[in-house]
Amino acid sequence: MAKTPEEHPVKAFGWAARDSSGVLSPFRFSRRENGDDDVTVKILYCGVCHSDLHAVKNEWGLTNYPIVPGHEIVGIVTKVGKQVQKFKVDDKVGVGVLVGSCKSCESCQQDLENYCPQMVFTYNSIDHDGTKTYGGYSDVIVIHQHFVLRFPDNLPSDAGAPLLCAGITVYSPMKYYGMTEPGKHLGVAGLGGLGHVAVKFGKAFGLKVTVISGSPSKEVEAINRLGADSFLVTSDPTKMKAAIGTMDFIIDTISAVHPLLPLLSLLKLNGRLVTVGLPDKPLELPIFPLVLGRRLIGGSDFGGIKETQEMLDFCAKNNITADIELIKIDEINTAMERLAKSDVRYRFVIDVGNSLSHP
Amino acid sequence: MTSIIKKSPEEQHRQKAFGWAARDASGVLSPFKFSRRATGDEDVTFKVLYCGICHSDLHNIKNEWGSSTYPLVPGHEIVGIVTEVGSKVQKFKVGDRVGVGCLVGACHSCDSCSQHLENYCPKMVLTYKSIDYDGNTTYGGYSDIMVVNEHYAIHFPENLPLDAGAPLLCAGITVYSPLKYYGLDKPGLHIGVVGLGGLGHVAVKFAKAFGVKVTVISTSPAKMSEAIQHLGADAFLVSRDPEQLQGAMGTMDGIIDTVSAFHPLMPLIGLLKSDGKLVMVGAPEKPLELAVFPLLAGRKTVAGSMIGGLKETQEMIDFAGKHNITADVEVIPMDYVNTAMERLVKADVRYRFVIDIANTLRAD
């Protein structure tokens, strides 16, 4: 059991990857003392985000091992600091992708902590006290109250956990890029953790939704269970040709390198392609389709705290949760292998509360 | 089904025209006799006084986009004086100053046309190198007369000189339209202009008129003093100097990129602030590399724009008239055109050639 270089007073236990094989195993570490502005959360559930997979294998070259991933956390408050007003013990709360930011830059002042140049990620970051952050594949987390989300009572904690990253990651650009006008036509490229939630949001916004996918086998579920209006298989040239110039917007959730030209061609005049997936290599961007149809390609990176809360409340009102497969912590390595093959409908969630026990 | 027998140009009632055309992909231009349609009920006919040389003319005469048909008479920055109007024409009379840009026709029934965006109509007719609705090839402004539907004729303000104003009809609208559409026309914003040529120099002038701070981004350090002293740019960045680029990172609300040669996008994306927009108005043929991380990390966008619709072109010309904005031009005689094209390849012009048609285009 590795001793962490920083010794905090609160013992913690989780699973970490030690090297770029990405294999996770039990790991003892520690959390800071609950400060005046802090909230301590006993973790019940944590979603397995594709970013966790990229990170444990160091696919972006930014990983500082050992790494405890997990940024789709739902739990119960066990302690609050003196200055904490918004939360009390036993509240159900969520923690997403961020646990810190500078609070003074332009982005922070506009409630866009997710674009703060000094933001602190829930895992694999250096916190303001100089120590490393560890994520939600663990039993407890201590966070500044600003970064804690109130988790709606009527949302199931397990199926709601993925909203804290997958949910906000598609909700934020759908609002920012104007994809909320009823009657407009949205394409969702990629039907995984992000994609399936985008379909649900799209339908809740009153949009016509077409799923764009390389896997014909996903069609029946996309239409019957998720409520998509149609399904476009990218390897079918006739159908792709017929769909040219039919979509107002596309959310591109594909996390591998993929061609952009077929997607850009699906857009109408003034169409918007928003990419939220993070391939580890650059994409090729053809310029002619942008110029000829006044189209754009934009990026978006999860969302700020205020908007994340707004998204959770929207989900509570519209009964939107993720479709999940609940796993025990000791199944995480198998889950990661299946995730690499997109073999999950559509998010794994770790039942931390019931399966992660201190040795 | 009725069969339509297309009349040859010689059989149709036509008016004589004379210009210079390229005959093949060498791009060399030479005198060319042809004809235009008779002035129809909705047509405006005018004597061409000046025509700007757009970089697209160069691409087209050499068939660089693969769609050229010869003989090809280029020119879509055309100004002149009205000589005849059809019986239904309301907006123009003989003697009016008039301009024609890149378009002479569109379907008028699609979504784009109904939003005054004829430039995005799938059936638009270009001023040259297109097939018009009457089945004839269109010929552009390197010629003595033009006949155009009044919808496609632009009123030219009295105070705008015709020679220096001609390039606004393509270069002007091409940068004006995206500055407005992408919200880069608000006072106090900071934009970058990549490339200081025909499009770039007009972009600087429009942006300054909007009250926007402008940084010119160029590979040529030699252009700096002109950019600042003469065009009024606030700053100048040499794009091949990594230190200068580094110093300007995250400072721009938008960038208008006028360069159509292959060039890297990522340094430009780095110059944008959060929510910044990189707008491409030059169109490199080959795809450019896009690293997704930086796009996401600042919620940035890469967008395109292509000329503008007729309503907006008139708005742009009126704005230019109000603010005394014209292009910086080198007026040339018709028979200099091939040399001008060679110089244009090397970007050796400050910043647009304009052909003095009325005084130098002579039928033999």
XYZ file of C-alpha atoms in Angstrom:
723
model
C 0.000 0.000 0.000
C 1.684 3.231 -1.147
C 2.153 6.081 1.269
C 1.354 9.409 -0.344
C 4.031 12.108 -0.146
C 1.537 14.543 1.457
C 0.202 13.405 4.754
C -3.272 14.776 5.439
C -5.077 14.006 8.647
C -8.149 12.294 7.155
C -7.502 8.700 6.115
C -8.927 7.772 2.741
C -9.062 4.644 0.691
C -9.649 4.138 -3.024
C -8.428 2.457 -6.165
C -5.606 3.980 -8.196
C -3.663 3.313 -11.369
C 0.094 3.256 -10.795
C 1.351 3.342 -14.390
C 0.206 3.663 -17.966
C -1.024 0.091 -18.106
C -4.017 1.783 -16.502
C -4.673 -1.166 -14.197
C -6.362 -0.001 -10.987
C -5.796 -1.516 -7.555
C -6.400 -0.663 -3.863
C -4.665 2.491 -2.662
C -4.445 4.145 0.755
C -4.140 7.930 0.818
C -5.427 10.907 2.791
C -7.705 13.939 2.526
C -7.227 17.352 4.164
C -8.899 18.332 7.398
C -12.359 19.791 6.789
C -11.741 23.555 6.712
C -14.184 26.377 7.476
C -15.438 26.465 3.893
C -15.260 22.745 3.284
C -17.764 19.948 3.042
C -16.830 16.311 3.687
C -18.734 13.791 1.572
C -19.041 10.047 2.080
C -19.079 8.782 -1.492
C -21.935 6.472 -2.512
C -21.560 6.288 -6.290
C -19.053 7.345 -8.902
C -19.556 7.224 -12.677
C -16.806 5.897 -14.963
C -16.156 8.626 -17.526
C -14.196 7.978 -20.736
C -11.789 10.671 -19.491
C -10.957 8.354 -16.592
C -9.851 5.759 -19.138
C -7.794 8.299 -21.142
C -6.190 9.461 -17.880
C -5.294 6.110 -16.306
C -3.521 5.144 -19.526
C -1.849 8.544 -19.830
C -3.242 8.966 -23.345
C -3.034 12.743 -23.098
C 0.460 12.674 -21.626
C -0.633 14.622 -18.539
C -0.978 11.906 -15.916
C 0.903 12.125 -12.646
C 0.792 8.621 -11.076
C -0.634 7.268 -8.844
C -3.984 8.498 -10.086
C -7.382 7.976 -8.444
C -9.896 8.893 -11.166
C -13.584 9.659 -10.887
C -15.437 12.944 -11.327
C -19.102 11.897 -11.379
C -19.543 11.628 -7.619
C -22.716 11.390 -5.561
C -22.647 11.068 -1.774
C -23.878 12.201 1.612
C -22.498 15.111 3.623
C -20.858 13.984 6.851
C -19.260 17.237 7.996
C -19.505 20.952 7.173
C -17.142 23.796 8.040
C -18.142 26.865 10.102
C -18.673 29.108 7.058
C -20.782 26.624 5.149
C -24.363 27.822 4.757
C -25.736 25.917 1.790
C -25.200 22.365 3.029
C -25.746 20.385 6.216
C -24.939 16.899 7.395
C -26.970 14.160 5.609
C -27.642 16.301 2.517
C -27.317 14.395 -0.748
C -24.695 16.131 -2.899
C -22.694 15.793 -6.084
C -19.148 16.649 -7.109
C -18.151 16.956 -10.737
C -15.043 17.760 -12.726
C -13.736 20.701 -10.666
C -12.779 21.269 -7.061
C -11.070 24.649 -7.355
C -10.538 27.791 -9.436
C -8.990 31.242 -8.974
C -12.349 32.985 -8.356
C -11.036 36.309 -9.648
C -10.476 36.003 -13.397
C -13.008 37.005 -16.060
C -14.147 33.415 -16.530
C -14.698 32.829 -12.793
C -16.587 36.099 -12.517
C -18.977 34.921 -15.238
C -19.573 31.610 -13.394
C -17.380 29.867 -15.974
C -14.914 28.231 -13.593
C -14.449 25.568 -16.281
C -12.523 28.080 -18.391
C -10.412 29.467 -15.537
C -6.731 29.176 -16.455
C -6.014 28.066 -12.878
C -8.807 25.585 -12.365
C -8.185 22.559 -10.179
C -9.555 19.252 -11.467
C -11.115 16.705 -9.133
C -8.268 14.346 -9.894
C -4.734 14.583 -11.248
C -4.410 18.295 -10.463
C -2.418 20.283 -7.934
C -4.670 21.949 -5.397
C -4.111 25.427 -3.929
C -2.262 23.877 -0.958
C 0.218 22.311 -3.351
C -1.025 18.761 -2.892
C -2.362 16.393 -5.511
C -6.096 15.865 -5.997
C -7.636 12.388 -5.967
C -11.031 11.580 -7.450
C -14.172 9.668 -6.669
C -13.090 6.028 -6.955
C -12.683 6.424 -3.179
C -14.637 6.437 0.058
C -14.494 10.104 1.076
C -13.778 13.509 -0.441
C -13.290 16.951 1.138
C -14.192 19.895 -1.088
C -14.745 23.642 -0.921
C -18.486 24.324 -0.659
C -18.474 26.377 -3.876
C -17.818 23.239 -5.884
C -20.455 21.062 -4.245
C -23.750 20.518 -6.087
C -27.096 20.027 -4.405
C -28.366 16.656 -5.663
C -32.140 16.684 -6.279
C -34.060 14.254 -4.059
C -36.132 12.797 -6.844
C -33.101 11.846 -8.933
C -31.704 8.361 -8.231
C -28.136 8.738 -6.953
C -26.695 5.944 -9.092
C -28.288 6.840 -12.435
C -27.851 10.543 -11.691
C -24.104 10.394 -11.010
C -23.034 10.563 -14.696
C -24.884 13.863 -15.085
C -22.043 15.511 -13.160
C -19.733 15.187 -16.140
C -21.567 13.647 -19.106
C -24.696 15.649 -18.380
C -23.141 19.090 -18.050
C -20.716 18.383 -20.913
C -23.600 18.225 -23.392
C -26.063 20.553 -21.612
C -23.669 23.523 -21.555
C -22.927 23.660 -25.317
C -26.533 22.904 -26.165
C -27.469 26.100 -24.343
C -24.463 28.190 -25.434
C -24.686 27.296 -29.118
C -28.443 27.827 -29.212
C -29.601 24.225 -29.595
C -32.747 24.721 -27.594
C -35.189 26.061 -30.181
C -38.085 23.599 -30.466
C -38.516 22.128 -33.923
C -34.881 22.417 -34.947
C -32.962 19.307 -35.988
C -30.085 18.028 -33.840
C -27.627 15.324 -34.832
C -25.864 13.440 -32.034
C -22.655 11.806 -33.254
C -21.587 8.883 -31.096
C -23.972 7.028 -28.817
C -22.061 6.503 -25.583
C -22.098 8.151 -22.178
C -22.316 11.678 -23.594
C -24.337 10.878 -26.678
C -27.205 9.104 -24.982
C -27.664 11.975 -22.521
C -27.561 14.472 -25.405
C -30.439 12.590 -27.042
C -32.487 12.855 -23.848
C -31.741 16.583 -23.465
C -32.498 17.148 -27.149
C -35.916 15.579 -26.816
C -36.567 17.559 -23.600
C -35.739 20.778 -25.532
C -38.300 19.845 -28.193
C -35.784 19.134 -30.937
C -35.925 16.527 -33.657
C -32.988 14.222 -32.884
C -31.017 12.007 -35.263
C -28.360 9.714 -33.836
C -25.298 9.460 -36.108
C -23.373 6.300 -35.397
C -20.982 3.736 -36.817
C -22.864 0.914 -35.072
C -26.091 -0.205 -36.798
C -26.867 -2.404 -33.781
C -27.619 0.662 -31.656
C -30.546 1.762 -33.812
C -33.405 -0.034 -32.111
C -32.481 1.231 -28.659
C -31.783 4.729 -29.907
C -35.302 5.017 -31.278
C -37.379 2.860 -28.945
C -35.701 3.489 -25.655
C -33.912 6.828 -25.891
C -36.571 8.487 -28.026
C -34.411 9.532 -30.987
C -36.448 10.358 -34.103
C -34.053 8.735 -36.534
C -30.745 6.943 -36.846
C -28.047 7.508 -39.465
C -25.339 4.898 -39.994
C -22.155 6.665 -41.110
C -21.049 3.709 -43.241
C -24.180 3.874 -45.414
C -23.278 6.256 -48.267
C -26.815 6.470 -49.682
C -28.372 7.468 -46.377
C -25.518 9.873 -45.577
C -25.985 11.540 -48.978
C -29.729 11.885 -48.448
C -29.102 13.558 -45.088
C -26.796 16.251 -46.475
C -27.791 19.760 -45.406
C -30.611 18.630 -43.087
C -29.348 19.395 -39.589
C -29.242 22.678 -37.687
C -26.675 21.432 -35.186
C -24.534 18.442 -34.342
C -23.086 17.462 -30.970
C -20.003 15.411 -31.708
C -19.258 13.156 -28.726
C -16.847 10.817 -30.511
C -13.652 10.503 -28.498
C -11.514 8.863 -31.167
C -10.010 10.521 -34.225
C -12.656 10.637 -36.951
C -13.335 12.486 -40.229
C -15.161 15.809 -39.906
C -16.169 16.304 -43.546
C -19.097 13.826 -43.477
C -20.462 15.495 -40.335
C -20.030 19.065 -41.616
C -21.875 18.100 -44.811
C -24.929 17.114 -42.784
C -25.328 20.697 -41.565
C -27.641 23.258 -43.125
C -26.606 26.846 -43.855
C -25.382 28.488 -40.610
C -25.100 25.017 -39.077
C -23.045 24.386 -35.954
C -20.909 21.374 -35.137
C -19.876 21.294 -31.499
C -17.194 18.898 -30.458
C -17.120 17.685 -26.863
C -15.095 14.495 -27.297
C -11.345 14.620 -26.715
C -9.406 12.581 -29.274
C -5.740 12.268 -28.380
C -4.577 13.343 -31.839
C -5.573 16.341 -33.965
C -8.474 16.136 -36.426
C -8.416 17.283 -40.042
C -10.645 20.282 -40.591
C -11.741 20.942 -44.191
C -12.338 24.688 -44.612
C -14.504 24.726 -47.754
C -17.653 23.385 -46.019
C -17.303 26.121 -43.377
C -16.976 28.874 -45.975
C -19.564 27.599 -48.455
C -22.307 27.247 -45.849
C -21.270 29.777 -43.164
C -20.907 26.883 -40.765
C -18.887 26.652 -37.620
C -17.120 24.124 -35.481
C -16.861 24.937 -31.811
C -15.593 23.322 -28.661
C -17.030 23.133 -25.186
C -15.545 21.823 -21.964
C -18.004 20.542 -19.309
C -19.554 23.544 -17.486
C -19.367 25.983 -14.586
C -20.822 25.248 -11.177
C -23.875 27.476 -11.538
C -24.790 25.866 -14.843
C -24.148 22.367 -13.490
C -26.678 23.060 -10.743
C -29.109 24.408 -13.338
C -28.639 21.238 -15.365
C -29.287 18.974 -12.360
C -32.458 20.883 -11.535
C -33.541 20.629 -15.202
C -32.997 16.856 -15.038
C -34.996 16.613 -11.824
C -37.869 18.499 -13.452
C -37.773 16.383 -16.615
C -36.850 13.058 -14.961
C -33.652 12.690 -16.936
C -30.952 10.310 -15.754
C -28.249 8.284 -17.453
C -28.680 4.676 -18.517
C -26.166 2.850 -16.378
C -24.609 -0.489 -15.531
C -23.855 -0.618 -11.810
C -20.582 -2.364 -10.943
C -18.549 -3.203 -7.868
C -15.177 -1.553 -7.429
C -13.291 -4.797 -8.020
C -14.906 -5.047 -11.474
C -13.398 -1.714 -12.528
C -10.564 -3.125 -14.651
C -12.927 -5.292 -16.658
C -15.228 -2.298 -17.021
C -12.343 -0.219 -18.395
C -11.571 -2.909 -20.984
C -15.218 -2.975 -22.034
C -15.348 0.831 -22.120
C -12.387 0.845 -24.534
C -14.607 -1.205 -26.882
C -17.689 0.946 -26.172
C -19.305 -2.138 -24.700
C -21.631 -0.492 -22.229
C -25.176 0.916 -22.365
C -24.155 3.681 -21.656
C -22.199 4.466 -18.471
C -20.640 2.269 -15.796
C -21.281 3.526 -12.262
C -19.286 2.180 -9.333
C -21.361 1.257 -6.291
C -18.732 2.760 -4.015
C -20.842 2.754 -0.877
C -21.498 -0.969 -1.030
C -18.333 -2.358 -2.536
C -15.379 -0.235 -1.535
C -14.306 -1.357 1.887
C -11.252 -0.469 3.857
C -8.886 -3.438 4.095
C -42.920 17.311 -71.266
C -41.924 20.178 -73.519
C -38.463 20.063 -74.997
C -36.546 23.252 -74.724
C -34.469 24.142 -77.723
C -31.769 26.377 -76.534
C -31.027 29.201 -78.927
C -27.374 29.817 -79.590
C -26.109 33.228 -78.564
C -26.081 34.225 -82.248
C -29.770 33.393 -82.641
C -30.874 35.292 -79.551
C -31.401 39.034 -79.770
C -28.121 40.184 -78.240
C -25.944 43.231 -77.797
C -22.282 43.292 -78.762
C -19.707 43.173 -76.019
C -15.959 43.234 -75.874
C -13.553 42.180 -73.138
C -10.462 40.195 -72.278
C -10.683 36.454 -71.638
C -8.449 33.577 -70.663
C -8.584 30.804 -73.248
C -6.954 28.039 -71.252
C -5.362 27.194 -67.930
C -2.223 29.140 -68.717
C -4.410 31.998 -67.528
C -3.113 34.420 -70.127
C -5.794 37.002 -70.986
C -6.330 38.489 -74.427
C -8.992 40.443 -76.362
C -12.309 38.649 -76.802
C -15.465 39.585 -78.695
C -18.715 38.232 -77.309
C -22.289 39.353 -76.663
C -24.659 40.006 -73.819
C -28.448 39.587 -73.732
C -30.640 42.476 -74.822
C -31.815 44.630 -71.911
C -34.816 42.770 -70.475
C -37.741 44.332 -68.614
C -36.009 43.918 -65.265
C -32.481 44.522 -66.462
C -30.054 47.351 -65.957
C -27.393 47.821 -68.635
C -24.328 49.842 -67.847
C -21.070 51.026 -69.362
C -18.256 49.567 -67.254
C -15.799 52.181 -65.985
C -13.629 50.134 -63.601
C -13.194 46.508 -62.545
C -11.167 45.282 -59.577
C -8.884 42.262 -59.870
C -9.831 39.762 -57.169
C -7.558 36.874 -56.214
C -10.446 34.602 -57.237
C -10.002 35.880 -60.810
C -6.448 34.534 -60.695
C -7.547 31.160 -59.255
C -10.225 30.886 -61.942
C -8.240 31.835 -65.040
C -5.718 29.145 -64.098
C -8.458 26.630 -63.271
C -7.022 26.133 -59.782
C -10.422 25.094 -58.440
C -11.053 22.724 -61.322
C -14.362 24.273 -62.345
C -13.321 26.764 -65.023
C -14.754 26.709 -68.534
C -13.036 28.637 -71.302
C -13.102 31.233 -72.688
C -13.392 32.860 -69.281
C -13.922 36.615 -68.793
C -13.251 37.284 -65.086
C -14.114 40.285 -62.937
C -16.686 40.685 -60.173
C -15.827 44.074 -58.682
C -17.500 46.102 -61.415
C -18.574 49.742 -61.405
C -20.054 51.934 -64.090
C -22.807 54.258 -65.286
C -26.290 53.079 -66.254
C -27.029 53.440 -69.977
C -30.378 51.631 -70.275
C -33.058 50.264 -67.954
C -35.869 47.795 -68.650
C -39.521 48.831 -68.459
C -40.079 47.299 -65.019
C -36.951 48.687 -63.380
C -37.749 50.873 -60.379
C -34.506 51.364 -58.520
C -32.216 52.715 -61.261
C -32.292 55.282 -64.033
C -29.927 56.187 -66.833
C -26.881 58.037 -65.545
C -26.863 56.366 -62.100
C -23.601 55.070 -60.648
C -23.894 51.340 -60.230
C -21.883 48.342 -59.104
C -22.078 44.582 -59.543
C -20.325 42.056 -57.354
C -20.002 38.269 -57.378
C -23.621 37.307 -58.121
C -26.009 37.950 -60.984
C -28.746 35.431 -60.191
C -30.316 33.112 -57.619
C -33.473 31.034 -57.275
C -35.380 33.535 -55.058
C -37.420 30.747 -53.491
C -35.129 28.773 -51.174
C -34.522 29.390 -47.460
C -31.293 31.271 -48.146
C -32.849 33.585 -50.747
C -35.792 34.356 -48.483
C -33.309 35.517 -45.824
C -31.520 37.807 -48.345
C -28.650 35.304 -48.448
C -28.484 34.781 -52.194
C -24.784 34.022 -51.696
C -25.741 30.710 -50.079
C -28.413 29.761 -52.610
C -27.650 26.310 -54.054
C -28.669 27.651 -57.483
C -26.904 30.983 -57.409
C -25.461 32.335 -60.662
C -21.974 33.807 -60.414
C -21.009 36.919 -62.365
C -18.642 34.853 -64.431
C -17.986 31.216 -65.157
C -21.608 30.233 -64.389
C -24.579 29.180 -66.488
C -27.334 31.752 -66.268
C -31.046 30.844 -66.150
C -31.266 31.529 -69.910
C -28.670 28.809 -70.487
C -25.847 31.173 -71.455
C -22.404 31.348 -69.843
C -21.874 34.419 -67.717
C -18.983 36.752 -68.474
C -17.540 39.152 -65.930
C -16.378 42.731 -65.673
C -13.145 42.743 -67.657
C -15.436 44.022 -70.393
C -17.083 47.147 -71.731
C -20.726 46.617 -70.794
C -22.750 44.617 -68.265
C -26.420 43.591 -68.342
C -27.807 42.512 -64.995
C -31.169 42.015 -63.277
C -31.763 45.110 -61.105
C -31.880 42.937 -57.978
C -28.143 42.396 -58.422
C -27.173 45.994 -59.083
C -25.824 48.072 -56.221
C -26.255 51.846 -55.887
C -22.911 53.514 -55.603
C -22.842 56.546 -53.252
C -21.909 59.865 -54.878
C -19.007 60.467 -52.543
C -17.251 57.132 -53.125
C -14.663 57.232 -55.911
C -15.547 54.536 -58.426
C -12.019 53.213 -58.917
C -11.132 52.822 -55.248
C -14.661 51.734 -54.403
C -14.865 48.884 -56.924
C -13.027 46.306 -54.754
C -15.615 46.745 -52.012
C -18.025 44.745 -54.184
C -16.171 41.538 -53.396
C -13.334 42.190 -50.939
C -15.464 44.626 -48.961
C -18.552 42.455 -48.502
C -16.426 39.348 -47.905
C -15.042 40.842 -44.688
C -17.974 43.092 -43.716
C -20.484 40.232 -43.613
C -18.643 38.034 -41.073
C -17.607 41.028 -38.945
C -21.330 41.689 -38.463
C -22.624 38.115 -38.363
C -20.090 36.909 -35.811
C -20.542 39.974 -33.617
C -17.043 41.353 -34.178
C -18.323 44.855 -34.911
C -18.807 46.038 -31.319
C -16.689 48.955 -30.083
C -13.985 47.933 -27.658
C -13.521 44.401 -28.987
C -10.095 43.283 -30.195
C -9.762 41.464 -33.493
C -6.889 40.064 -35.471
C -6.680 40.253 -39.264
C -4.535 37.562 -40.838
C -3.035 38.470 -44.183
C -2.693 42.031 -45.413
C -3.867 41.859 -49.006
C -7.041 42.876 -50.801
C -9.339 41.432 -48.133
C -7.123 42.072 -45.143
C -6.553 45.776 -45.675
C -10.283 46.432 -46.115
C -11.005 44.386 -42.985
C -8.692 46.691 -41.015
C -10.551 49.774 -42.304
C -14.026 48.394 -41.537
C -12.980 47.197 -38.105
C -11.519 50.587 -37.207
C -14.747 52.243 -38.404
C -16.652 49.907 -36.044
C -14.507 51.108 -33.135
C -12.725 47.785 -32.801
C -9.050 47.412 -31.827
C -7.150 45.729 -34.685
C -3.967 43.678 -34.736
C -2.646 42.729 -38.158
C -1.078 39.253 -38.269
C 1.264 38.822 -41.196
C 4.294 36.866 -42.365
C 5.842 40.054 -43.824
C 7.513 42.388 -41.291
C 7.849 44.903 -44.143
C 4.102 45.586 -44.015
C 4.173 46.778 -40.424
C 4.693 50.491 -40.835
C 1.969 50.780 -43.472
C -0.427 48.714 -41.426
C -0.071 51.059 -38.490
C 0.610 54.480 -40.035
C -1.515 54.203 -43.123
C -4.295 51.719 -42.449
C -4.730 52.605 -38.802
C -4.123 49.170 -37.276
C -3.361 49.301 -33.556
C -0.744 46.581 -33.559
C 1.169 44.212 -35.840
C 2.277 40.627 -35.189
C 4.738 38.715 -37.290
C 3.179 35.248 -37.371
C 6.503 33.450 -37.861
C 7.887 34.940 -34.630
C 6.954 32.563 -31.778
C 7.756 35.157 -29.115
C 5.375 37.713 -30.596
C 2.656 35.072 -30.871
C 3.233 33.963 -27.303
C 2.907 37.538 -26.042
C -0.487 37.940 -27.729
C -2.035 34.669 -26.623
C -5.566 34.867 -25.316
C -6.020 38.534 -26.274
C -8.406 38.523 -29.233
C -12.197 38.311 -29.367
C -12.071 37.290 -33.007
C -9.802 36.814 -35.974
C -10.607 37.308 -39.660
C -8.322 34.977 -41.589
C -7.990 36.060 -45.223
C -5.195 33.672 -46.167
C -6.097 30.946 -48.633
C -2.700 29.286 -48.733
C -2.114 26.331 -46.437
C -1.180 27.597 -42.960
C -1.403 26.339 -39.360
C -4.579 27.092 -37.413
C -3.445 26.287 -33.907
C -1.289 29.400 -33.290
C -4.291 31.518 -34.359
C -6.614 29.607 -32.036
C -4.126 30.315 -29.258
C -4.455 34.066 -29.857
C -8.195 33.934 -29.124
C -9.694 34.692 -25.740
C -12.233 32.325 -24.250
C -15.315 32.215 -26.517
C -13.205 33.677 -29.339
C -13.994 33.072 -32.995
C -11.604 32.361 -35.842
C -13.419 33.242 -39.073
C -12.064 31.860 -42.336
C -12.793 33.927 -45.434
C -9.877 32.575 -47.445
C -10.418 28.941 -48.315
C -7.373 26.695 -48.274
C -8.051 23.676 -50.462
C -6.547 21.055 -48.190
C -7.858 20.381 -44.676
C -6.014 22.064 -41.810
C -4.952 20.363 -38.616
C -7.246 20.994 -35.646
C -6.079 19.973 -32.191
C -9.337 19.647 -30.293
C -8.082 20.324 -26.746
C -7.374 24.053 -27.248
C -10.739 24.509 -28.948
C -12.535 22.961 -25.994
C -10.415 24.568 -23.316
C -11.592 28.036 -24.330
C -14.990 27.262 -25.898
C -13.574 28.632 -29.143
C -14.948 28.325 -32.646
C -13.649 28.106 -36.192
C -16.190 29.389 -38.682
C -16.492 30.312 -42.337
C -18.146 32.996 -44.425
C -18.515 33.613 -48.150
C -19.145 37.041 -49.727
C -22.589 38.347 -48.774
C -26.154 38.770 -49.970
C -27.337 41.705 -52.040
C -29.132 43.530 -49.242
C -26.047 43.382 -47.059
C -23.775 44.384 -49.947
C -25.837 47.564 -50.375
C -25.677 48.140 -46.615
C -21.899 47.708 -46.718
C -21.480 50.171 -49.614
C -23.675 52.716 -47.815
C -21.577 52.247 -44.651
C -18.406 52.729 -46.688
C -19.894 55.887 -48.192
C -20.765 57.239 -44.760
C -17.285 56.519 -43.362
C -15.304 57.292 -46.535
C -13.896 53.801 -46.764
C -12.379 52.666 -50.018
C -9.730 50.161 -51.021
C -6.125 51.138 -51.639
C -5.764 50.558 -55.353
C -3.272 50.553 -58.186
C -5.176 51.576 -61.320
C -3.851 49.846 -64.428
C -4.576 49.862 -68.142
C -6.257 46.800 -69.626
C -3.161 45.603 -71.458
C -1.217 45.460 -68.159
C -3.528 42.763 -66.852
C -1.249 39.780 -67.455
C 1.628 41.482 -65.676
C -0.751 42.398 -62.875
C -1.693 38.729 -62.517
C 1.975 37.745 -62.250
C 2.485 40.370 -59.555
C -0.666 39.252 -57.751
C 0.751 35.719 -57.481
C 3.612 37.245 -55.492
C 1.239 39.499 -53.496
C 3.094 42.440 -55.038
C 0.352 45.031 -54.861
C -0.826 47.544 -52.264
C -3.550 46.187 -52.130
C -5.858 45.730 -55.172
C -5.334 46.243 -58.884
C -8.251 48.004 -60.586
C -8.554 48.020 -64.374
C -9.372 51.383 -65.930
C -11.819 49.848 -68.371
C -13.412 52.980 -69.781
C -10.149 54.621 -70.739
C -8.075 51.626 -71.816
C -10.279 48.784 -73.027
C -10.400 49.168 -76.775
C -12.053 46.916 -79.287
C -9.663 46.590 -82.210
